[in-house]
Amino acid sequence: MNFKEIFRSARDSIRQNKLRSFLTLLGVVIGIFSIIGVMTAINVLQQSVEDNMNGLGAGTFQVQKFPNVNMGNNWWKYQSRKNLDYKDFQRLLPRLTIVDYATAEDWRWNNTFKYKDKSTKANMIIAGITHNWEFTNNLRVDMGRMISQIDEENASHVVILGSEAADILFQNINPIGENIKIDGVKYRVIGVAEERGQRFGNSMDNRAYMPLTTYFKYYGQANFTSLNYCFSILDQDQFEEGMQEVINELRLIRGDKIGEDNSFEAWTNASLIDQFNQMTAAIRIAAAIIASIALLASGIGIMNIMLVTVSERTREIGVRKSLGAKRRDVLFQFMFEAMILTEIGGVVGIILGIIGGNVIAIIADMSFVFPWDWAIIGLVVCSGIALIFGSYPAYKAASLDPIEALRYE
Amino acid sequence: MSLLILKNIFRIYQIGDIEVRALNGVDVDVERNEYVSIMGPSGSGKSTLMNIIGCLDTPTKGGYELDGMVIHQEVKDGTGIASDDQLAVIRNQKIGFIFQTFNLLPRMTALHNVELPLIYGGVPRAERLERAQAALEQVQLADRMHHKPNELSGGQRQRVAVARALVNNPSIILADEPTGNLDSKTSHDIMDLIDNLHKEGNTIILVTHEHDIAERANRVIHMLDGKIHEDNKKK
Ligand SMILES: Nc1ncnc2c1ncn2[C@@H]1O[C@H](COP(=O)(O)OP(=O)(O)O)[C@@H](O)[C@H]1O
Ligand SMILES: [Mg+2]
């Protein structure tokens, strides 16, 4: 059978009944929109979580006092844990046999950096880091050098500037060797970091990195704040074992009793994504249920409209049959019409869903996501609906007796 | 050899307890290039006969052969021989039907309407267009081929239907009261067209109520109560 003819007929029929077709399509659009919209939004968040973790390369894991994703209201349980401090970290280091790099860090927000008469806004971040931090966090410098072990041991007043901070303070001057001031204290610039871009919409370049020991002098005691530890294991095969060693040794150092939970959280990128997926599972299921109901309703709508169409066009079917249309020609014609109707609804739903889902990306300045898999699933679902709900009306049309159909008023 | 042989054809409708014999034992032979008109009072079974000849309907019993093919045969249980799909192919290849009510598809242009039998016959697009245009030229409607039926007069619509009936070079052209919805001037134009088709070698069966139209044929069959009452061949 001639597909162009089938297509032409379907198109004419939909054009002929614009309002009716539109209303029928609306159900499909809403069903597909709700599922694609939610899935896209979740993909955007997931993408963003993954982007955010790229700072931690593969083969890296973190240890913190608080879990990264906190679902329950166990805040007190976590809060009452002993801080992860620098002393624990230093006791831990010599015990580790597998880990390649281990670092500790702490952060402070809303600082102002000054150089001579120039000053940044109060939106700069200070990171206190141990040496080797460049390996656990993929930090690279455009100029100068990293924080060394000697800097850490001596608590030297040296900083590596983030590229944004360097741009503000030093336009045409080489920053290396210059002194900047933070909270009235002088630091010598020893490096300028490579631009790192944004994460969750926040700049990663408005920073100064200084030795953690120096940081403690001005911003809290060595045992006062809880640090983040970061570990990196280059050999993928030893990752699990290396992580287990860290956990075991840390439990011993912190005196966690046998049978008790860890008094800290250890997580990898993969475990974070798992946690994220667990959190969003409920949302996914809810969206799937809503979409199923909407799609079922729209399927019934399509069946209804196709039955109306068939009875309105009984005479046309009679004429076509009298001219030599076979049962399957008529069957295909009406199946195809149902298919086009639902696919149009599906495509509109997918487009709106992807736009809607990405609104969150635009608002939160995260990267745009096009969920190919869900778009294809959407189209397949639409075809399924057309097939299921379009087949009875099409079968009815195909089975019409030519004489009766021609005589139909 | 006859083009069309009907042997003892019955078409019986059972409505509750009442049995309506629309055809009550009809025997007809039609030769190639014959021009037959069928007359008879309303309800005498003319349309039923045409529909059976046109393979739109199947007889309750009786034998029917068209162009050497057995379409229906009298067998013990009286079931038809040709399947639905086979009948569709025969309608497509062998039959050109002209209806009283034109039966054009309203959303399509004249050209597309005429193309339809060729579309179902699987004729490639280029050839299809060429043949459909030629058929429209033959009925003097080449200049209206992109018009839709509601932009055409009744006579013009029936011309489109005539073009559609002849476009697939059928073995037989069936016209069931083709002028029933037309005024007398237009009726004669359409009948001139049909006469021409006959002169070109086509076989034609025509149902009509009007004597002057029936007289154009070489043979006039009168029906009454589902039977052939009179069958007059002119010399
Ligand atoms: N579908 C049908 N159901 C019942 N009776 C029918 C049907 N079609 C035709 N008839 C009856 O068959 C008879 C012949 O009808 P028809 O062939 O249409 O007559 P004509 O065309 O000569 O006016 C009529 O009595 C009519 O009522
Ligand atoms: Mg009649």
XYZ file of C-alpha atoms in Angstrom, chain A:
409
model
C 0.000 0.000 0.000
C 1.042 3.512 -0.773
C 2.366 5.259 2.341
C 2.128 8.686 0.837
C -1.566 8.140 0.274
C -2.037 6.930 3.830
C -0.112 9.902 5.145
C -2.046 12.329 2.976
C -5.351 10.969 4.167
C -4.308 11.100 7.816
C -3.039 14.644 7.463
C -6.226 15.812 5.737
C -8.356 14.230 8.392
C -6.417 15.818 11.244
C -6.547 19.193 9.495
C -10.234 18.829 8.938
C -10.850 18.385 12.655
C -8.265 20.683 14.198
C -9.969 21.350 17.502
C -10.958 17.757 18.037
C -7.484 16.525 17.160
C -5.956 19.138 19.439
C -8.080 18.098 22.415
C -7.285 14.463 21.823
C -3.608 15.249 21.561
C -3.658 17.201 24.787
C -3.953 14.016 26.811
C -0.941 12.503 25.109
C 0.980 15.748 25.492
C 0.258 15.919 29.231
C 1.186 12.286 29.803
C 4.413 12.457 27.861
C 5.212 15.913 29.224
C 4.923 14.802 32.841
C 7.197 11.821 32.435
C 9.774 13.528 30.206
C 9.706 16.710 32.279
C 10.417 14.927 35.531
C 13.018 12.637 34.019
C 14.760 15.556 32.348
C 14.792 17.534 35.581
C 16.257 14.554 37.394
C 18.825 14.103 34.642
C 19.774 17.764 34.957
C 20.325 17.341 38.685
C 22.195 14.106 38.183
C 24.381 15.657 35.498
C 25.076 18.476 37.858
C 25.945 16.132 40.706
C 28.271 14.269 38.374
C 29.847 17.489 37.090
C 30.303 18.590 40.651
C 32.196 15.467 41.465
C 34.556 15.689 38.556
C 36.876 17.648 40.850
C 37.282 14.330 42.538
C 38.734 12.135 39.862
C 38.013 8.475 39.482
C 39.859 6.555 42.150
C 39.176 9.210 44.773
C 37.070 9.117 47.897
C 36.291 11.485 50.723
C 35.808 11.199 54.435
C 33.669 13.731 56.311
C 31.826 14.118 59.552
C 28.488 14.793 57.842
C 27.133 12.737 55.000
C 27.154 14.495 51.670
C 23.487 13.798 51.050
C 21.471 13.930 54.232
C 18.045 12.412 53.927
C 16.708 11.933 57.434
C 16.670 14.269 60.412
C 19.698 12.668 62.003
C 21.464 15.964 62.286
C 22.158 15.491 65.997
C 23.649 12.082 65.439
C 26.167 13.538 63.018
C 26.702 16.759 64.931
C 27.664 14.896 68.114
C 30.421 12.994 66.353
C 33.987 13.918 67.195
C 35.505 16.273 64.621
C 37.837 14.915 61.980
C 40.912 16.891 62.930
C 44.448 17.418 61.752
C 45.891 15.265 64.525
C 43.804 12.264 63.473
C 44.864 12.894 59.895
C 48.550 12.906 60.795
C 48.201 9.760 62.857
C 46.397 8.106 59.954
C 48.963 8.869 57.252
C 51.786 6.501 58.294
C 49.331 3.627 58.706
C 48.136 3.677 55.100
C 49.859 1.257 52.733
C 47.686 1.382 49.611
C 46.515 4.973 49.232
C 48.713 7.047 46.893
C 47.725 10.513 48.124
C 45.915 11.661 51.227
C 44.961 15.264 51.918
C 42.931 17.292 54.406
C 41.176 20.609 53.833
C 38.913 23.203 55.343
C 37.034 26.113 53.804
C 36.011 29.639 54.719
C 33.601 31.784 52.772
C 33.034 35.541 52.323
C 36.547 36.886 52.536
C 38.117 39.972 51.007
C 41.554 39.858 49.384
C 43.654 43.030 49.037
C 46.684 43.972 47.008
C 47.997 47.535 47.476
C 44.966 49.754 46.704
C 43.019 46.983 44.959
C 40.440 44.876 46.702
C 38.090 42.054 45.807
C 34.469 41.910 46.896
C 33.751 39.982 50.086
C 32.934 36.845 48.120
C 36.312 35.133 48.134
C 36.914 31.684 49.524
C 39.912 30.574 51.536
C 40.926 26.936 51.341
C 43.320 25.530 53.888
C 44.931 22.502 52.274
C 47.693 20.007 52.943
C 50.389 19.291 50.393
C 49.503 16.851 47.580
C 46.051 18.413 47.406
C 46.664 19.032 43.687
C 46.622 15.242 43.182
C 43.430 14.500 45.063
C 41.530 17.475 43.573
C 42.991 17.935 40.074
C 44.336 21.392 40.849
C 46.740 22.791 38.253
C 48.719 26.047 38.204
C 49.255 28.363 35.223
C 52.162 30.024 36.992
C 54.305 29.295 40.011
C 54.157 26.221 42.211
C 51.989 24.171 44.563
C 51.858 24.130 48.368
C 54.787 21.975 49.465
C 55.334 19.776 52.499
C 57.767 22.377 53.827
C 55.115 25.109 53.495
C 52.799 22.894 55.506
C 55.373 22.074 58.203
C 56.465 25.696 58.584
C 52.947 27.143 58.289
C 54.360 29.562 55.711
C 52.398 32.630 54.714
C 52.026 31.655 51.068
C 48.974 31.360 48.807
C 47.968 30.051 45.411
C 45.378 32.401 43.902
C 42.392 31.256 41.907
C 42.372 32.746 38.403
C 39.437 35.069 39.111
C 41.062 36.456 42.281
C 44.344 36.916 40.393
C 42.595 38.746 37.548
C 40.935 41.182 39.937
C 44.056 41.988 41.948
C 46.757 41.803 39.275
C 45.811 43.067 35.865
C 49.167 43.652 34.178
C 51.515 42.560 36.917
C 52.994 39.115 37.421
C 51.469 38.087 40.762
C 54.189 35.617 41.657
C 56.252 36.905 44.572
C 53.843 39.774 45.351
C 52.249 40.060 48.770
C 48.484 40.174 49.254
C 46.585 40.821 52.466
C 43.729 38.822 53.933
C 42.250 40.073 57.192
C 45.350 42.218 57.639
C 47.790 39.340 57.319
C 50.363 39.300 54.551
C 50.751 36.293 52.239
C 53.187 35.811 49.390
C 51.655 34.612 46.126
C 53.488 31.473 44.977
C 51.115 30.291 42.240
C 48.087 31.116 40.109
C 45.645 28.267 39.514
C 44.316 27.318 36.122
C 40.745 28.432 35.490
C 38.346 25.781 36.846
C 35.001 27.197 35.726
C 31.715 26.925 37.584
C 30.040 24.225 39.575
C 26.414 24.406 40.688
C 26.585 27.967 39.380
C 29.366 28.881 41.766
C 32.758 30.053 40.610
C 35.665 27.820 41.539
C 38.204 30.504 40.765
C 37.446 33.104 43.460
C 39.832 31.460 45.855
C 43.097 31.440 47.655
C 44.696 28.178 48.735
C 47.051 28.291 51.742
C 48.715 25.628 53.894
C 46.216 24.149 56.327
C 48.600 24.833 59.191
C 48.723 28.519 58.296
C 44.920 28.549 58.011
C 44.605 27.166 61.568
C 46.539 30.145 62.938
C 43.855 32.594 61.912
C 40.728 30.574 61.297
C 40.110 28.153 64.090
C 42.136 25.710 66.128
C 43.583 22.557 64.638
C 40.950 20.493 66.475
C 38.105 22.995 66.369
C 36.655 22.450 62.921
C 35.979 19.161 61.224
C 38.116 18.671 58.141
C 37.439 16.891 54.882
C 39.893 14.133 54.131
C 40.473 13.150 50.574
C 42.243 10.019 49.346
C 43.309 8.914 45.951
C 44.261 5.455 44.741
C 45.653 5.230 41.239
C 45.363 1.479 40.798
C 41.682 0.784 40.171
C 42.011 -2.832 41.320
C 43.165 -1.771 44.765
C 40.500 0.864 45.285
C 38.099 -1.157 47.443
C 40.880 -2.548 49.555
C 42.518 0.866 49.966
C 39.237 2.467 50.999
C 38.592 -0.323 53.501
C 42.060 0.195 54.969
C 41.369 3.894 55.494
C 38.044 3.117 57.174
C 39.561 0.452 59.421
C 42.522 2.564 60.496
C 40.352 5.614 61.070
C 37.987 3.576 63.250
C 40.959 2.488 65.366
C 42.303 6.033 65.678
C 38.862 7.428 66.591
C 38.079 4.557 68.932
C 34.939 3.344 67.161
C 33.770 0.221 68.962
C 33.315 -3.094 67.193
C 29.730 -3.488 66.053
C 29.128 0.277 66.026
C 28.710 2.360 62.882
C 31.614 4.415 61.597
C 31.854 7.772 63.342
C 32.378 9.378 59.934
C 31.143 9.152 56.371
C 33.242 7.752 53.539
C 31.929 8.165 50.044
C 32.952 7.928 46.435
C 31.412 9.517 43.384
C 29.640 6.283 42.606
C 28.153 5.982 46.079
C 26.939 9.580 45.844
C 25.180 8.852 42.572
C 23.608 5.796 44.182
C 22.328 7.904 47.041
C 20.996 10.460 44.596
C 19.188 7.801 42.642
C 17.624 6.413 45.806
C 16.373 9.867 46.666
C 14.861 10.435 43.236
C 13.366 6.953 42.861
C 10.169 7.987 44.618
C 9.821 11.011 42.339
C 10.408 8.854 39.294
C 7.783 6.354 40.379
C 5.252 9.108 41.073
C 5.894 10.629 37.660
C 5.535 7.246 36.006
C 2.186 6.658 37.738
C 0.837 10.084 36.815
C 2.041 9.649 33.255
C 0.515 6.174 33.000
C -2.865 7.457 34.135
C -2.691 10.399 31.720
C -1.609 8.127 28.890
C -4.311 5.584 29.628
C -6.896 8.360 29.579
C -5.450 9.739 26.363
C -5.452 6.265 24.845
C -9.147 5.978 25.571
C -9.582 9.453 24.082
C -7.803 8.346 20.943
C -9.923 5.241 20.666
C -13.046 7.333 21.063
C -12.009 9.873 18.456
C -10.978 7.158 16.036
C -14.349 5.442 16.443
C -16.060 8.749 15.695
C -13.794 9.256 12.698
C -14.524 5.803 11.355
C -18.259 6.250 11.622
C -18.090 9.730 10.072
C -16.097 8.382 7.195
C -18.055 5.208 6.609
C -19.009 6.359 3.127
C -15.429 7.218 2.297
C -14.430 3.724 3.382
C -17.146 2.303 1.117
C -15.893 4.350 -1.822
C -12.303 3.299 -1.224
C -13.339 -0.328 -0.997
C -15.419 -0.065 -4.163
C -12.292 1.208 -5.927
C -10.202 -1.720 -4.809
C -8.954 -0.935 -1.279
C -8.275 -4.180 0.566
C -9.018 -4.758 4.224
C -5.433 -4.133 5.147
C -5.328 -0.887 3.156
C -8.172 0.460 5.264
C -6.696 -1.030 8.430
C -3.340 0.634 7.796
C -4.983 3.901 6.913
C -6.731 4.220 10.256
C -3.921 2.721 12.298
C -1.575 5.186 10.711
C -3.913 8.045 11.433
C -4.057 7.083 15.106
C -0.288 6.748 15.026
C 0.285 10.197 13.556
C -2.144 11.710 16.035
C -0.363 10.190 19.024
C 3.122 10.782 17.684
C 2.372 14.474 17.176
C 1.178 14.591 20.772
C 4.242 12.635 21.800
C 6.704 14.907 20.033
C 5.056 18.025 21.461
C 5.053 16.408 24.917
C 8.711 15.474 24.593
C 9.725 18.953 23.474
C 7.728 20.649 26.233
C 8.964 18.083 28.754
C 12.592 18.659 27.849
C 12.142 22.419 27.961
C 10.225 22.187 31.238
C 12.743 19.830 32.766
C 15.576 22.100 31.776
C 14.001 25.165 33.383
C 15.725 24.011 36.555
C 19.002 23.950 34.592
C 18.460 27.529 33.444
C 17.444 28.788 36.878
C 20.291 27.075 38.705
C 22.744 27.696 35.878
C 23.381 24.002 35.360
C 24.125 22.386 32.047
C 21.293 21.699 29.578
C 20.320 18.048 29.230
C 18.701 16.284 26.274
C 17.563 12.864 27.501
C 17.704 10.845 24.283
C 16.720 7.676 26.049
C 13.533 9.189 27.462
C 12.682 10.862 24.167
C 12.877 7.497 22.426
C 10.943 5.766 25.197
C 8.293 8.487 24.836
C 7.930 7.848 21.121
C 7.793 4.099 21.639
C 5.117 4.518 24.309
C 3.093 6.691 21.905
C 3.356 4.067 19.198
C 2.216 1.495 21.710
C -0.807 3.600 22.665
C -1.703 4.132 19.015
C -1.341 0.426 18.368
C -3.404 -0.645 21.354
C -6.157 1.943 21.183
C -6.175 2.519 17.433
C -6.452 -1.091 16.388
C -10.078 -1.692 17.316
C -11.439 1.334 15.389
C -9.182 0.482 12.452
C -10.325 -3.125 12.543
C -13.904 -1.920 12.585
C -13.258 0.252 9.536
C -11.516 -2.542 7.671
C -14.360 -4.965 8.329
C -17.082 -2.722 6.927
C -19.132 -4.231 4.145
C -18.659 -2.103 1.002
C -22.359 -1.954 0.124
C -23.497 -1.065 3.623
C -20.741 1.524 3.858
C -21.698 3.120 0.549
C -25.331 3.277 1.593
C -24.511 4.827 4.987
C -26.016 8.266 5.552
